[in-house]
């Protein structure tokens, strides 16, 4: 069945208005109603939003595929929508969505309809298709583009006798879009890497391309990219990588690399999918995922609030105090917004999103309350970490306790039982067990750091510098950054200055090296090096990653050395920084001397650039 049999001119919307997710969904649903494809707009929209609660259908690359399967759909249909300005759709890559395909499937959708919808998902993985759809200005051009790429696919065959053969299973709750996009993404990346793969899809029409016992036996490893339960017993004795279906779409190469290296626990069946060592590894992965969910949602408050505070200090360090001679009303407003409100939310947001990651939405409210209690009780950042994990696991325990309740009471769990008991239990433990000892620990750490002698301060700067450049945006880098931002609330500003100086060094060193040692880099590298000046000055450490990935043994040790020097000099000079981000734009606001701080960054960058230049071999 052709995709365009489900897409017609009257279900094409070329100019979506507004930039909010719900506005966009409303317009797409209205288009379906006007085309007489659904009988009840409100019920269909409710089904769409219910699917969005499970995970966003904004898959990244400017695409969103909201979809639902419900009895109010008269016949299977697709609505195409386009937004020139982009819609904030909570996409997986954090970028606005421009192309929308709303899929409406009836409860009795036959396999031909579902296969057509699956083909659409596959087409959208191709960059050239997305580009042509963005350029199209008429419904006819949209239909012509889809028809041109909508070709019959050959039946997939596997080659289990070849080396590096892997198998995979994909599946999403509705089984319409993400299932097939993850499959196509894995297959395309495997072909690019020269690896044989067979992917079983668990869609609405049932399992397709089912893995045989022989194929599973011959496979190096198994990738499960699914948000649904997959029949697992057949994979006993195999290395099994388990990931969300979205990871199959966004991170196919990492999953395939992991499979080829057999970097995954062996599945033993009956829920025991790893040996003791593998369980420990999986536990670390889970802890890090929950922590990073809190940190990533906290950082906008840290960055925005911190820079507003730094701007406030431009009027004078006490200019926000009404009784000070340097008082300025704008300065007071900046401090109120940045320090009193944005910074006031840092710990509650951290705790709330950690709990959300652990226990889903029922964990959010207990986490936020626990984080607020940590902030107001003096437990600070460390208390927020404890509150987040405490609330998350308290709610998980409550879910098990209330699992035996009658189904008629299912509706009151999320709106009454989880918030009531979750907030109460988390609150009592924070109030009577956690806050006082953690507040004491916070104060002790702050006093120790404030009283560090020069030698110990320099050593701390070296360690933080090495961490910032070790993986340039990875978990070690993030650990150092979180350490620095957590100390800001305790009034300790030296480590944050060292962290930012060290983080600016890698891209600046790359930029300087590509300028001074032109014979060591090709034309493309030298062009990319120019952009590293901007990224380095803006404190975007990740700008150095392509160079580090291309030549890790020479580049990474070089930038680590330069960052360690910058961090050590910053601490030795007694530099303090109250803004957690901003790069060169906040250098004039540092405490202890802007010129000395700039000198620390410059010396670290020059040392790293010289090391890169001396270690790299000339391009022939």
Coordinates of C-alpha atoms in Angstrom, one line a residue:
X1 CA 0.0 0.0 0.0
X2 CA 1.3 3.5 -0.9
X3 CA 1.8 6.1 1.8
X4 CA -0.1 8.7 -0.3
X5 CA -3.2 6.5 -0.1
X6 CA -3.4 7.6 3.5
X7 CA -2.3 11.2 2.8
X8 CA -4.3 13.5 0.6
X9 CA -4.4 17.2 -0.3
X10 CA -7.1 18.0 2.4
X11 CA -4.9 16.5 5.1
X12 CA -1.9 18.7 4.3
X13 CA -1.3 21.8 6.5
X14 CA 1.5 23.9 5.1
X15 CA 1.4 26.7 7.6
X16 CA 1.2 25.7 11.3
X17 CA 0.5 28.7 13.5
X18 CA 2.1 29.3 16.9
X19 CA 5.1 27.5 18.5
X20 CA 3.6 25.5 21.3
X21 CA 3.1 21.7 21.2
X22 CA -0.6 21.7 22.2
X23 CA -1.5 24.4 19.6
X24 CA 0.1 22.3 16.9
X25 CA -1.7 19.1 18.0
X26 CA -5.0 21.0 18.0
X27 CA -4.5 22.2 14.4
X28 CA -3.5 18.7 13.2
X29 CA -6.5 17.1 14.9
X30 CA -8.8 19.8 13.5
X31 CA -7.5 19.0 10.0
X32 CA -8.4 15.3 10.5
X33 CA -11.9 16.3 11.7
X34 CA -12.5 18.5 8.7
X35 CA -11.3 15.8 6.4
X36 CA -13.9 13.4 8.0
X37 CA -11.2 11.0 9.1
X38 CA -12.2 11.0 12.8
X39 CA -15.6 11.2 14.5
X40 CA -14.6 12.9 17.8
X41 CA -11.8 15.4 18.0
X42 CA -11.6 15.6 21.8
X43 CA -11.4 11.9 22.2
X44 CA -8.7 11.5 19.5
X45 CA -6.7 14.4 21.0
X46 CA -6.9 12.7 24.4
X47 CA -5.5 9.5 22.9
X48 CA -2.7 11.6 21.3
X49 CA -1.8 13.3 24.6
X50 CA -1.9 9.9 26.4
X51 CA 0.7 8.6 23.9
X52 CA 2.8 11.8 24.5
X53 CA 2.8 11.1 28.3
X54 CA 4.6 7.7 27.7
X55 CA 7.4 9.5 25.7
X56 CA 7.6 12.4 23.4
X57 CA 6.9 11.7 19.7
X58 CA 9.3 14.5 18.8
X59 CA 12.0 12.2 17.5
X60 CA 14.6 14.9 16.7
X61 CA 16.0 16.2 13.4
X62 CA 13.0 18.6 13.2
X63 CA 10.4 15.8 13.1
X64 CA 7.4 14.9 15.2
X65 CA 5.1 11.9 14.7
X66 CA 2.2 12.2 17.1
X67 CA 0.0 9.1 16.7
X68 CA -2.8 7.2 18.2
X69 CA -4.9 4.1 17.6
X70 CA -8.5 4.5 18.7
X71 CA -12.1 3.7 17.8
X72 CA -13.0 7.3 16.8
X73 CA -10.8 7.0 13.7
X74 CA -13.1 6.3 10.8
X75 CA -10.2 5.2 8.4
X76 CA -6.5 5.2 8.6
X77 CA -5.1 8.6 7.7
X78 CA -2.0 10.8 7.9
X79 CA -2.0 14.6 8.4
X80 CA 1.1 16.4 7.2
X81 CA 2.0 19.8 8.9
X82 CA 4.9 22.2 8.5
X83 CA 6.1 25.0 10.6
X84 CA 8.6 27.4 9.2
X85 CA 9.5 29.0 12.6
X86 CA 9.6 25.7 14.5
X87 CA 7.5 24.3 17.4
X88 CA 8.8 23.6 20.9
X89 CA 7.8 20.0 20.9
X90 CA 10.0 18.5 23.6
X91 CA 12.0 16.7 21.0
X92 CA 14.6 14.1 21.9
X93 CA 17.4 16.3 20.7
X94 CA 16.0 19.4 22.3
X95 CA 15.6 21.2 19.0
X96 CA 12.3 22.7 17.5
X97 CA 10.2 20.5 15.2
X98 CA 9.3 21.7 11.7
X99 CA 7.8 18.6 10.1
X100 CA 4.7 16.9 11.6
X101 CA 3.0 13.6 10.5
X102 CA 0.0 12.9 12.7
X103 CA -1.0 9.3 12.3
X104 CA -4.6 8.2 12.9
X105 CA -5.1 4.4 13.0
X106 CA -8.5 2.8 13.7
X107 CA -8.7 0.0 16.2
X108 CA -9.3 -2.5 13.5
X109 CA -6.5 -1.2 11.2
X110 CA -5.4 -3.9 8.8
X111 CA -1.8 -4.9 8.1
X112 CA -1.5 -3.0 4.8
X113 CA -2.4 0.3 6.5
X114 CA 0.1 -0.4 9.3
X115 CA 2.8 -1.3 6.9
X116 CA 2.3 1.9 5.0
X117 CA 2.6 3.9 8.2
X118 CA 5.7 2.0 9.0
X119 CA 7.2 2.9 5.6
X120 CA 6.6 6.5 6.4
X121 CA 8.6 6.3 9.6
X122 CA 11.5 4.8 7.6
X123 CA 11.4 7.4 4.9
X124 CA 11.7 10.2 7.5
X125 CA 15.1 8.8 8.6
X126 CA 16.5 10.0 5.3
X127 CA 17.9 13.5 5.3
X128 CA 17.1 14.1 1.7
X129 CA 13.4 13.4 2.2
X130 CA 13.3 15.8 5.1
X131 CA 15.1 18.5 3.1
X132 CA 12.7 18.2 0.2
X133 CA 9.6 18.3 2.4
X134 CA 10.9 21.4 4.1
X135 CA 11.4 23.1 0.7
X136 CA 8.0 22.1 -0.7
X137 CA 5.4 24.9 -1.0
X138 CA 2.3 23.1 -2.3
X139 CA 0.4 19.9 -1.3
X140 CA 1.3 18.5 -4.8
X141 CA 5.0 18.8 -4.0
X142 CA 4.6 17.0 -0.7
X143 CA 2.8 14.1 -2.3
X144 CA 5.2 13.9 -5.2
X145 CA 8.2 13.8 -2.9
X146 CA 6.7 11.0 -0.8
X147 CA 5.7 9.0 -3.9
X148 CA 9.2 9.3 -5.3
X149 CA 10.8 7.7 -2.2
X150 CA 8.0 5.3 -1.4
X151 CA 9.4 2.1 -3.0
X152 CA 8.8 -1.5 -2.2
X153 CA 11.5 -2.8 0.1
X154 CA 13.2 -6.1 -0.5
X155 CA 12.5 -8.8 2.1
X156 CA 15.3 -8.6 4.7
X157 CA 17.7 -11.6 4.8
X158 CA 20.3 -12.2 7.3
X159 CA 23.9 -13.5 7.0
X160 CA 24.4 -15.3 10.3
X161 CA 27.6 -17.0 9.1
X162 CA 29.5 -13.7 8.7
X163 CA 31.6 -12.2 11.5
X164 CA 30.0 -9.4 13.5
X165 CA 26.4 -10.5 13.0
X166 CA 24.0 -9.0 15.5
X167 CA 20.3 -9.2 16.0
X168 CA 17.9 -6.6 17.4
X169 CA 14.3 -6.1 18.5
X170 CA 12.4 -2.8 18.4
X171 CA 9.0 -1.9 19.8
X172 CA 7.0 1.1 21.1
X173 CA 3.7 1.3 23.0
X174 CA 1.5 2.0 20.0
X175 CA 3.7 0.1 17.5
X176 CA 3.1 2.6 14.7
X177 CA 6.1 4.9 14.3
X178 CA 9.0 4.6 16.7
X179 CA 9.2 0.8 16.3
X180 CA 10.1 1.1 12.6
X181 CA 12.2 4.3 12.9
X182 CA 14.4 2.5 15.4
X183 CA 14.7 -0.5 13.1
X184 CA 15.6 1.6 10.1
X185 CA 18.1 3.6 12.1
X186 CA 19.9 0.5 13.3
X187 CA 19.9 -1.1 9.9
X188 CA 21.2 2.0 8.2
X189 CA 24.0 2.5 10.7
X190 CA 25.0 -1.2 10.6
X191 CA 25.2 -1.0 6.8
X192 CA 27.4 2.0 7.1
X193 CA 29.7 0.2 9.6
X194 CA 29.9 -2.9 7.5
X195 CA 28.1 -5.0 10.1
X196 CA 25.3 -7.6 9.4
X197 CA 22.1 -7.1 11.4
X198 CA 18.6 -8.5 11.5
X199 CA 15.9 -6.5 13.2
X200 CA 12.6 -7.9 14.5
X201 CA 9.9 -5.2 14.7
X202 CA 7.1 -5.6 17.3
X203 CA 4.5 -3.2 15.8
X204 CA 0.7 -2.9 15.8
X205 CA 0.4 -5.5 13.1
X206 CA 2.3 -8.1 15.2
X207 CA 5.9 -9.1 15.1
X208 CA 7.6 -8.9 11.7
X209 CA 11.0 -10.3 10.5
X210 CA 11.0 -12.6 13.5
X211 CA 14.4 -13.8 14.7
X212 CA 15.0 -17.6 14.3
X213 CA 16.7 -19.8 16.9
X214 CA 19.7 -20.2 14.6
X215 CA 20.1 -16.5 14.0
X216 CA 20.0 -15.8 17.7
X217 CA 22.6 -18.6 18.3
X218 CA 24.9 -17.1 15.6
X219 CA 24.6 -13.5 16.8
X220 CA 27.4 -11.8 18.7
X221 CA 24.9 -9.9 20.8
X222 CA 21.3 -8.8 21.0
X223 CA 20.0 -5.2 21.1
X224 CA 16.6 -4.6 22.6
X225 CA 15.5 -1.1 21.7
X226 CA 11.9 -1.2 23.1
X227 CA 9.5 0.5 25.5
X228 CA 7.3 -2.6 25.7
X229 CA 7.8 -6.1 27.1
X230 CA 9.8 -8.3 24.7
X231 CA 9.8 -12.1 24.8
X232 CA 13.3 -12.6 26.4
X233 CA 13.7 -16.3 27.3
X234 CA 14.9 -17.0 23.7
X235 CA 18.0 -14.8 24.4
X236 CA 19.4 -16.9 27.3
X237 CA 23.1 -17.1 27.3
X238 CA 23.5 -14.0 24.9
X239 CA 24.9 -10.6 25.7
X240 CA 21.8 -8.4 25.7
X241 CA 21.8 -4.6 25.5
X242 CA 18.5 -3.1 26.7
X243 CA 17.6 0.5 25.7
X244 CA 14.6 2.7 25.1
X245 CA 13.2 2.7 21.6
X246 CA 14.3 6.4 21.3
X247 CA 17.9 5.3 21.8
X248 CA 17.6 3.0 18.8
X249 CA 16.6 6.1 16.7
X250 CA 19.1 8.6 18.2
X251 CA 22.1 6.4 19.2
X252 CA 22.4 3.5 16.8
X253 CA 26.2 3.5 16.5
X254 CA 26.7 3.4 20.2
X255 CA 24.4 0.5 20.6
X256 CA 26.0 -1.4 17.7
X257 CA 29.5 -0.7 19.0
X258 CA 28.4 -2.0 22.4
X259 CA 27.0 -5.2 20.8
X260 CA 30.1 -5.9 18.7
X261 CA 32.3 -5.5 21.8
X262 CA 29.9 -7.7 23.8
X263 CA 29.9 -4.9 26.4
X264 CA 26.6 -6.0 28.0
X265 CA 25.5 -8.5 30.7
X266 CA 24.6 -12.1 29.8
X267 CA 20.9 -12.8 30.0
X268 CA 20.2 -15.8 32.3
X269 CA 16.4 -15.8 32.2
X270 CA 13.8 -15.5 35.0
X271 CA 14.6 -11.8 35.5
X272 CA 18.3 -12.4 36.3
X273 CA 19.9 -10.8 33.3
X274 CA 23.5 -10.4 34.6
X275 CA 26.1 -11.9 36.8
X276 CA 27.2 -10.0 39.9
X277 CA 29.8 -7.9 38.2
X278 CA 27.3 -6.9 35.5
X279 CA 24.7 -6.0 38.0
X280 CA 27.1 -3.6 39.6
X281 CA 27.8 -2.0 36.2
X282 CA 24.1 -1.7 35.5
X283 CA 23.5 -0.1 38.8
X284 CA 26.1 2.5 38.1
X285 CA 24.4 3.2 34.8
X286 CA 21.0 3.6 36.5
X287 CA 22.4 5.9 39.2
X288 CA 24.2 8.1 36.6
X289 CA 21.0 8.3 34.5
X290 CA 18.9 9.5 37.4
X291 CA 21.5 12.0 38.5
X292 CA 22.0 13.4 35.0
X293 CA 18.3 13.8 34.6
X294 CA 18.3 16.0 37.7
X295 CA 21.5 17.9 36.7
X296 CA 20.4 18.6 33.1
X297 CA 17.1 20.1 34.2
X298 CA 18.8 22.0 37.0
X299 CA 21.5 23.6 34.8
X300 CA 19.3 26.2 33.1
X301 CA 18.4 27.7 36.5
X302 CA 22.1 27.6 37.5
X303 CA 23.3 29.3 34.3
X304 CA 20.5 31.9 33.9
X305 CA 20.4 32.7 37.6
X306 CA 24.2 32.8 38.0
X307 CA 24.8 35.2 35.1
X308 CA 22.0 37.5 36.4
X309 CA 23.8 37.6 39.7
X310 CA 27.1 38.3 38.0
X311 CA 25.5 41.2 36.1
X312 CA 24.2 42.5 39.5
X313 CA 27.7 42.6 40.8
X314 CA 28.7 44.9 38.0
X315 CA 26.9 47.7 40.0
X316 CA 29.0 46.8 43.0
X317 CA 29.1 43.7 45.3
X318 CA 26.6 45.2 47.8
X319 CA 24.6 47.3 45.3
X320 CA 21.5 45.1 45.8
X321 CA 21.3 46.0 49.5
X322 CA 19.0 49.0 50.1
X323 CA 21.1 50.1 53.1
X324 CA 24.4 50.2 51.2
X325 CA 25.7 53.5 49.6
X326 CA 26.1 51.7 46.3
X327 CA 22.5 50.6 46.2
X328 CA 20.9 50.3 42.8
X329 CA 17.3 49.3 42.1
X330 CA 18.1 47.4 38.9
X331 CA 20.9 45.5 40.8
X332 CA 18.3 44.6 43.5
X333 CA 15.9 43.3 40.9
X334 CA 18.7 41.2 39.2
X335 CA 19.6 39.7 42.6
X336 CA 15.9 39.0 43.4
X337 CA 15.4 37.2 40.0
X338 CA 18.7 35.4 39.8
X339 CA 19.6 34.7 43.4
X340 CA 16.3 34.7 45.2
X341 CA 14.2 32.9 42.7
X342 CA 16.3 31.1 40.0
X343 CA 18.9 29.9 42.5
X344 CA 16.2 29.2 45.0
X345 CA 14.8 26.6 42.6
X346 CA 18.1 24.8 41.9
X347 CA 17.9 22.2 44.7
X348 CA 14.1 21.5 44.4
X349 CA 14.4 21.0 40.6
X350 CA 17.5 18.8 41.0
X351 CA 15.7 16.6 43.5
X352 CA 12.3 16.6 41.7
X353 CA 13.8 15.4 38.4
X354 CA 16.0 12.7 40.0
X355 CA 12.8 11.4 41.6
X356 CA 11.0 11.7 38.3
X357 CA 13.6 9.6 36.6
X358 CA 13.4 6.9 39.2
X359 CA 9.6 6.6 39.8
X360 CA 8.1 8.5 36.8
X361 CA 5.6 11.3 37.4
X362 CA 4.4 10.1 40.9
X363 CA 7.9 10.7 42.2
X364 CA 8.1 14.4 41.0
X365 CA 6.1 16.1 43.8
X366 CA 7.8 14.2 46.7
X367 CA 11.2 15.0 45.1
X368 CA 10.4 18.7 44.8
X369 CA 9.2 18.9 48.4
X370 CA 12.2 17.0 49.7
X371 CA 14.5 19.3 47.6
X372 CA 12.8 22.4 49.0
X373 CA 13.2 21.1 52.5
X374 CA 16.9 20.4 51.9
X375 CA 17.4 24.0 50.6
X376 CA 15.5 25.7 53.5
X377 CA 17.0 23.4 56.1
X378 CA 20.6 24.1 55.1
X379 CA 21.4 20.7 53.6
X380 CA 21.9 22.4 50.2
X381 CA 23.0 20.6 47.1
X382 CA 24.0 17.4 48.9
X383 CA 20.7 17.3 50.6
X384 CA 18.9 17.8 47.3
X385 CA 20.7 14.7 45.9
X386 CA 19.6 12.7 49.0
X387 CA 16.1 14.0 48.7
X388 CA 15.8 13.1 45.0
X389 CA 16.9 9.5 45.4
X390 CA 15.0 9.1 48.7
X391 CA 11.7 10.4 47.1
X392 CA 12.1 8.2 44.0
X393 CA 12.7 5.0 45.9
X394 CA 10.0 5.8 48.5
X395 CA 7.4 6.1 45.6
X396 CA 8.7 2.9 44.0
X397 CA 8.1 1.2 47.4
X398 CA 4.6 2.7 47.6
X399 CA 3.8 1.3 44.1
X400 CA 4.6 -2.2 45.3
X401 CA 2.6 -1.7 48.5
X402 CA -0.5 -0.4 46.6
X403 CA -0.2 -2.9 43.8
X404 CA -2.7 -5.2 45.5
X405 CA -5.5 -2.6 45.7
X406 CA -8.7 -3.3 43.7
X407 CA -8.6 -2.0 40.1
X408 CA -11.5 0.3 40.9
X409 CA -9.1 2.3 43.0
X410 CA -6.4 2.6 40.3
X411 CA -7.4 6.2 39.5
X412 CA -6.8 7.5 42.9
X413 CA -3.2 6.2 43.2
X414 CA -1.6 9.0 41.2
X415 CA -3.8 11.8 42.4
X416 CA -4.1 10.9 46.1
X417 CA -2.1 8.0 47.5
X418 CA 1.4 8.5 45.9
X419 CA 1.5 12.3 46.5
X420 CA 0.1 12.0 50.1
X421 CA 2.3 9.2 51.3
X422 CA 5.3 10.1 49.1
X423 CA 5.4 13.7 50.3
X424 CA 4.7 12.8 53.9
X425 CA 7.3 10.0 54.2
X426 CA 10.0 11.9 52.3
X427 CA 9.3 15.0 54.3
X428 CA 9.5 13.3 57.7
X429 CA 12.8 11.6 56.8
X430 CA 14.3 14.8 55.5
X431 CA 13.2 16.8 58.5
X432 CA 14.3 14.4 61.3
X433 CA 17.0 12.3 59.7
X434 CA 18.7 14.0 56.7
X435 CA 18.8 17.7 57.1
X436 CA 20.9 18.3 60.2
X437 CA 23.8 15.9 59.5
X438 CA 24.0 16.9 55.8
X439 CA 23.8 20.6 56.7
X440 CA 26.7 20.0 59.1
X441 CA 28.7 18.2 56.3
X442 CA 27.9 21.1 53.9
X443 CA 29.3 23.6 56.4
X444 CA 32.4 21.5 57.1
X445 CA 33.2 21.2 53.4
X446 CA 32.7 24.9 52.8
X447 CA 34.9 25.8 55.7
X448 CA 37.6 23.4 54.6
X449 CA 37.6 24.8 51.0
X450 CA 37.6 28.4 52.3
X451 CA 40.6 27.7 54.5
X452 CA 42.6 25.8 52.0
X453 CA 46.3 26.7 51.9
X454 CA 47.9 27.6 48.5
X455 CA 49.4 24.2 48.0
X456 CA 46.2 22.3 48.6
X457 CA 44.2 24.8 46.5
X458 CA 46.6 24.3 43.6
X459 CA 46.2 20.6 43.9
X460 CA 42.4 20.9 43.8
X461 CA 42.7 23.1 40.7
X462 CA 44.8 20.5 39.0
X463 CA 42.3 17.7 39.8
X464 CA 39.4 19.8 38.6
X465 CA 41.3 20.8 35.4
X466 CA 42.1 17.1 34.6
X467 CA 38.4 16.2 35.1
X468 CA 37.1 18.9 32.8
X469 CA 39.3 17.8 29.9
X470 CA 39.2 14.0 30.4
X471 CA 36.0 13.5 28.5
X472 CA 35.0 17.0 27.5
X473 CA 31.3 17.0 28.3
X474 CA 31.0 13.4 29.5
X475 CA 30.3 12.1 33.0
X476 CA 33.7 13.0 34.5
X477 CA 33.5 16.6 33.1
X478 CA 29.9 16.9 34.4
X479 CA 30.9 15.6 37.8
X480 CA 33.5 18.4 38.1
X481 CA 31.0 21.0 36.9
X482 CA 28.3 19.9 39.3
X483 CA 30.8 20.0 42.1
X484 CA 31.6 23.6 41.3
X485 CA 28.0 24.8 40.9
X486 CA 27.0 23.0 44.1
X487 CA 29.6 25.1 46.0
X488 CA 28.3 28.4 44.7
X489 CA 25.2 28.1 47.0
X490 CA 27.6 27.6 49.9
X491 CA 29.5 30.8 49.1
X492 CA 32.7 29.1 47.8
X493 CA 33.6 30.6 44.4
X494 CA 37.2 29.5 43.8
X495 CA 36.5 26.0 42.4
X496 CA 34.0 27.3 39.9
X497 CA 36.6 29.8 38.5
X498 CA 39.1 26.9 38.1
X499 CA 36.5 24.7 36.4
X500 CA 35.5 27.3 33.8
X501 CA 39.1 28.2 33.1
X502 CA 40.0 24.5 32.6
X503 CA 36.9 24.0 30.4
X504 CA 37.8 26.8 28.1
X505 CA 41.3 25.4 27.4
X506 CA 40.6 22.4 25.1
X507 CA 38.8 24.2 22.3
X508 CA 41.1 27.3 22.6
X509 CA 44.1 25.0 22.5
X510 CA 42.8 23.3 19.3
X511 CA 42.2 26.7 17.7
X512 CA 45.7 27.9 18.5
X513 CA 47.3 24.7 17.4
X514 CA 45.5 24.7 14.0
X515 CA 46.7 28.3 13.6
X516 CA 50.3 27.8 14.6
X517 CA 50.9 24.3 13.2
X518 CA 49.2 24.4 9.8
X519 CA 51.3 21.5 8.5
X520 CA 49.8 19.2 11.2
X521 CA 46.2 19.7 10.1
X522 CA 44.3 19.4 6.8
X523 CA 42.2 22.2 5.3
X524 CA 39.0 20.9 6.9
X525 CA 40.6 20.7 10.4
X526 CA 42.0 24.2 10.0
X527 CA 38.5 25.6 9.1
X528 CA 37.0 23.8 12.1
X529 CA 39.7 25.1 14.3
X530 CA 38.6 28.7 13.6
X531 CA 35.2 27.8 15.2
X532 CA 37.0 26.5 18.3
X533 CA 38.1 30.1 19.1
X534 CA 34.4 31.0 19.5
X535 CA 33.5 27.8 21.4
X536 CA 36.5 28.1 23.7
X537 CA 35.8 31.7 24.6
X538 CA 32.2 30.8 25.2
X539 CA 33.1 27.9 27.6
X540 CA 31.8 25.2 25.2
X541 CA 34.4 22.4 26.0
X542 CA 32.6 20.0 23.6
X543 CA 34.1 22.0 20.6
X544 CA 37.3 20.0 21.0
X545 CA 35.6 16.6 20.8
X546 CA 36.0 15.9 17.0
X547 CA 39.8 16.5 17.3
X548 CA 40.1 14.4 20.4
X549 CA 38.1 11.6 18.7
X550 CA 40.3 11.7 15.6
X551 CA 43.6 11.6 17.5
X552 CA 42.9 10.7 21.2
X553 CA 46.4 9.6 22.2
X554 CA 47.9 12.9 21.3
X555 CA 45.1 15.4 21.8
X556 CA 43.5 14.3 25.1
X557 CA 46.7 14.2 27.2
X558 CA 47.7 17.6 25.8
X559 CA 44.5 19.3 26.6
X560 CA 44.4 17.6 30.1
X561 CA 47.8 19.1 30.8
X562 CA 46.8 22.6 29.7
X563 CA 43.5 22.4 31.7
X564 CA 45.4 21.2 34.8
X565 CA 47.7 24.2 34.5
X566 CA 44.8 26.7 34.0
X567 CA 42.9 25.2 37.0
X568 CA 46.0 25.3 39.2
X569 CA 46.9 28.9 38.3
X570 CA 43.3 30.1 38.9
X571 CA 43.3 28.6 42.4
X572 CA 46.9 29.9 43.0
X573 CA 45.8 33.4 42.0
X574 CA 42.9 33.2 44.4
X575 CA 40.3 33.8 41.7
X576 CA 36.6 33.5 42.5
X577 CA 33.7 33.3 40.1
X578 CA 30.0 33.6 41.1
X579 CA 28.6 32.9 37.6
X580 CA 28.6 29.2 36.6
X581 CA 28.8 29.9 32.8
X582 CA 29.5 32.6 30.3
X583 CA 33.2 32.2 29.3
X584 CA 34.9 35.5 28.3
X585 CA 31.7 37.4 28.9
X586 CA 31.9 37.0 32.7
X587 CA 35.7 37.1 33.0
X588 CA 35.5 40.9 33.9
X589 CA 33.3 39.9 36.8
X590 CA 35.7 37.5 38.6
X591 CA 37.0 38.2 42.1
X592 CA 40.8 38.4 42.5
X593 CA 41.7 40.0 39.1
X594 CA 40.3 39.6 35.6
X595 CA 43.8 39.9 34.1
X596 CA 45.2 37.2 36.2
X597 CA 42.3 34.9 35.4
X598 CA 42.7 35.6 31.6
X599 CA 46.4 34.9 32.0
X600 CA 45.7 31.5 33.6
X601 CA 43.4 30.6 30.7
X602 CA 46.0 31.9 28.1
X603 CA 48.9 30.0 29.7
X604 CA 46.9 26.7 29.9
X605 CA 45.7 27.1 26.3
X606 CA 49.2 27.9 24.9
X607 CA 50.8 24.9 26.8
X608 CA 48.1 22.5 25.4
X609 CA 48.5 23.9 21.9
X610 CA 52.2 23.5 21.9
X611 CA 52.0 19.9 23.1
X612 CA 49.4 19.1 20.4
X613 CA 51.7 20.7 17.8
X614 CA 54.8 18.9 18.9
X615 CA 53.1 15.5 19.3
X616 CA 51.1 15.4 16.1
X617 CA 52.8 14.3 12.9
X618 CA 52.8 16.5 9.8
X619 CA 50.2 15.8 7.2
X620 CA 51.7 14.4 4.0

